[in-house]
Amino acid sequence: MRPQIVLFGDSITELSITSDGWGGALACTYSRKADVLVRGYSGYNSRWALFLLHHLFPIGSSRPPVAATIFFGANDAALMGRVHEYMHVPIDEYKNNLRKIALHLKEISPSMLVVLITPTPIYEEARLEFLRTYYGENVAKLPERTNESAGAYAKQCLEVAKELCLPSIDLWSKMQEMKGWQKKLLIDGLHLTAEGSALVYEEVVRVLGEGGLVASEMPFDFPQYSEIDWKNPEKAFPQQSWN
Amino acid sequence: MRPQIVLFGDSITELSITSDGWGGALACTYSRKADVLVRGYSGYNSRWALFLLHHLFPIGSSRPPVAATIFFGANDAALMGRVHEYMHVPIDEYKNNLRKIALHLKEISPSMLVVLITPTPIYEEARLEFLRTYYGENVAKLPERTNESAGAYAKQCLEVAKELCLPSIDLWSKMQEMKGWQKKLLIDGLHLTAEGSALVYEEVVRVLGEGGLVASEMPFDFPQYSEIDWKNPEKAFPQQSWN
């Protein structure tokens, strides 16, 4: 059976399934090699993620994923006292939640490649514009997220990865290396443009590859047609598959 | 757990996972409602599909798919005596193979929505051009597939659907209704353009919907964030998920 790569996260993961999204691109890259399952939940923070953990990754599963990305923090870092405060999770709790998620995945499968991804940077001007359109000028006087806060959460994410010896992707820093990242990589100061998604895709493919999941080197789930002797096709298939 | 929709077929299914493909578009439509699993195998005919059947759809599975598309015939209909004759399957055998596949799926889950899709029409001029580029003019004197042959196989596919009371999609006819289908809908006289893929997507979504799988009416796999009481989030989740 085909191995599974699970993308666990918030809206930035949920939306990755769209035609120019990083999840869709990963599914294409691992075509006939692995199934890429998107488990993104818009608006979820790391605290709510814990409620899903045992459902999505049950202990005793006979077929745990070979890899998983953990990509939370954008909502945890929403500021108290602003319009999305209900999503806020204190930074120490966030760090601890990430640790719990990663350790749970390693518990169900010590060989699972668990990748921690930091929140993206925030372009505050665009956030404010978005909030004003959505909630009106009276409600939204200040952006509900700041780049500084996202950066602080990103730092904790990287620390958990270091502490548990897991690979990580520092999107918060990586994206800000690009000139004009604010509009090139982000739609609304938070979610990814097609170009932003392409950057995330490149990073995830690189880290999965470094962890041994190079798509071009992985076996096809069944023989390619060119390997099948058309006069004796049964020789190309394991017997149990057609008995 | 999220239900599964499996797309079982040849290259036209395998390639559907690309960014403008019908499989990718379906995955997006059923986001957080169902997983769309692409099980497309380039070059495979219905005879080779039988070797995969018990692997992909094992008897006794505790979680069979809720729906599956069966989309073979393009390779079966390749003509004897021409460059792809090794893919050829006699038309009666093709019909019988489709029947076996459909009945197997119904055996593992009588409630599974099994959709039969006919082969696409063939634009012979483009096939010949493709074959000449690939094999040289000396080898490829005639197209290896004809529209007439594809049509005959399509007819058998529809007959199997009728016989077993299964929904079907007559792509062979549907695509030819569009003026300029030869180049608008097909890249190389056989595989789908983005526009061709969009047509297949529309048809599959329609038939899945008629069979009860309307994405907008299906439940989310976990609550949307707007339904979660942030002061008591645990109330929104089944207890076993976080114990």
Tab-separated table of C-alpha atoms in Angstrom, chain A residues 1-2 4 14 17-20 24 27-28 31-32 35 37-44 47-48 50-56 58 80 84-87 134 220-225 228-230 233-234 237-238 240-243, chain B residues 1-2 4 14 17-20 24 27-28 31-32 35 37-44 47-48 50-56 58 80 84-87 134 220-225 228-230 233-234 237-238 240-243:
chain	number	residue	atom	x	y	z
A	1	MET	CA	0.000	0.000	0.000
A	2	ARG	CA	1.057	3.531	-0.715
A	4	GLN	CA	0.959	8.559	3.537
A	14	GLU	CA	-6.341	23.661	4.545
A	17	ILE	CA	-5.269	21.804	-1.554
A	18	THR	CA	-6.248	24.447	-4.139
A	19	SER	CA	-4.923	24.229	-7.690
A	20	ASP	CA	-1.893	26.398	-7.005
A	24	GLY	CA	-1.726	19.942	-4.277
A	27	ALA	CA	0.404	15.357	-4.106
A	28	CYS	CA	1.505	15.730	-7.722
A	31	SER	CA	2.021	10.759	-7.502
A	32	ARG	CA	2.000	6.939	-7.393
A	35	ASP	CA	-0.690	9.863	-0.757
A	37	LEU	CA	-3.452	13.917	2.958
A	38	VAL	CA	-4.387	17.470	3.840
A	39	ARG	CA	-5.498	17.835	7.437
A	40	GLY	CA	-5.756	21.594	7.647
A	41	TYR	CA	-8.347	23.274	9.870
A	42	SER	CA	-9.000	26.962	9.327
A	43	GLY	CA	-8.910	29.054	12.450
A	44	TYR	CA	-7.491	26.272	14.603
A	47	ARG	CA	-4.757	24.024	21.626
A	48	TRP	CA	-7.624	22.895	19.396
A	50	LEU	CA	-4.732	18.612	20.477
A	51	PHE	CA	-8.417	17.632	20.379
A	52	LEU	CA	-7.877	16.143	16.917
A	53	LEU	CA	-4.597	14.418	17.607
A	54	HIS	CA	-5.823	10.994	18.686
A	55	HIS	CA	-8.470	10.971	15.978
A	56	LEU	CA	-6.122	11.821	13.146
A	58	PRO	CA	-4.568	6.974	16.528
A	80	MET	CA	-5.205	39.462	23.106
A	84	HIS	CA	-9.184	37.480	16.859
A	85	GLU	CA	-8.259	37.139	20.498
A	86	TYR	CA	-10.401	34.013	20.789
A	87	MET	CA	-7.764	32.221	18.725
A	134	TYR	CA	-14.523	42.459	7.147
A	220	PHE	CA	5.949	3.142	-7.769
A	221	ASP	CA	3.031	1.487	-5.991
A	222	PHE	CA	2.649	-0.940	-8.905
A	223	PRO	CA	4.866	-1.587	-11.940
A	224	GLN	CA	5.046	1.017	-14.677
A	225	TYR	CA	3.453	-0.232	-17.890
A	228	ILE	CA	4.944	-5.328	-17.771
A	229	ASP	CA	5.405	-8.230	-20.181
A	230	TRP	CA	2.150	-7.958	-22.078
A	233	PRO	CA	1.338	-9.646	-17.341
A	234	GLU	CA	0.688	-11.740	-14.242
A	237	PHE	CA	2.141	-8.501	-10.010
A	238	PRO	CA	2.274	-10.062	-6.567
A	240	GLN	CA	-2.162	-12.204	-3.781
A	241	SER	CA	-3.344	-9.201	-5.736
A	242	TRP	CA	-5.295	-11.190	-8.300
A	243	ASN	CA	-6.168	-14.442	-6.573
B	1	MET	CA	-12.873	9.609	9.851
B	2	ARG	CA	-13.152	11.261	6.465
B	4	GLN	CA	-12.727	8.280	0.617
B	14	GLU	CA	-3.043	9.379	-13.087
B	17	ILE	CA	-3.558	14.997	-9.949
B	18	THR	CA	-1.755	17.899	-11.693
B	19	SER	CA	-2.582	21.479	-10.784
B	20	ASP	CA	-5.260	21.853	-13.457
B	24	GLY	CA	-6.965	17.826	-7.979
B	27	ALA	CA	-9.889	17.017	-3.933
B	28	CYS	CA	-10.390	20.763	-3.525
B	31	SER	CA	-11.814	19.531	1.102
B	32	ARG	CA	-12.495	18.561	4.739
B	35	ASP	CA	-10.300	12.386	0.667
B	37	LEU	CA	-7.394	9.244	-3.752
B	38	VAL	CA	-5.961	9.031	-7.249
B	39	ARG	CA	-5.333	5.467	-8.339
B	40	GLY	CA	-4.430	6.063	-11.973
B	41	TYR	CA	-1.911	3.824	-13.759
B	42	SER	CA	-0.538	5.062	-17.070
B	43	GLY	CA	-0.688	2.538	-19.882
B	44	TYR	CA	-2.870	0.113	-17.940
B	47	ARG	CA	-6.917	-6.621	-17.907
B	48	TRP	CA	-4.024	-5.252	-15.881
B	50	LEU	CA	-7.746	-6.739	-12.449
B	51	PHE	CA	-4.331	-7.513	-10.973
B	52	LEU	CA	-4.641	-4.432	-8.759
B	53	LEU	CA	-8.229	-4.885	-7.736
B	54	HIS	CA	-7.820	-6.907	-4.546
B	55	HIS	CA	-4.862	-4.798	-3.472
B	56	LEU	CA	-6.594	-1.468	-3.920
B	58	PRO	CA	-9.455	-5.520	-0.334
B	80	MET	CA	-3.903	-4.667	-32.995
B	84	HIS	CA	0.469	0.137	-28.997
B	85	GLU	CA	-1.008	-3.262	-29.732
B	86	TYR	CA	0.475	-4.606	-26.486
B	87	MET	CA	-2.128	-2.547	-24.639
B	134	TYR	CA	7.931	9.574	-30.616
B	220	PHE	CA	-16.976	18.792	7.930
B	221	ASP	CA	-14.684	16.200	9.477
B	222	PHE	CA	-14.334	18.372	12.583
B	223	PRO	CA	-16.173	21.532	13.645
B	224	GLN	CA	-15.512	24.757	11.810
B	225	TYR	CA	-13.730	27.264	14.031
B	228	ILE	CA	-16.106	26.296	18.662
B	229	ASP	CA	-16.743	28.008	21.983
B	230	TRP	CA	-13.265	29.318	22.665
B	233	PRO	CA	-13.431	24.254	23.218
B	234	GLU	CA	-13.595	20.690	24.536
B	237	PHE	CA	-15.008	17.627	20.153
B	238	PRO	CA	-15.865	13.993	20.787
B	240	GLN	CA	-12.272	10.068	22.753
B	241	SER	CA	-10.329	12.449	20.558
B	242	TRP	CA	-8.448	14.047	23.396
B	243	ASN	CA	-8.420	11.480	26.143
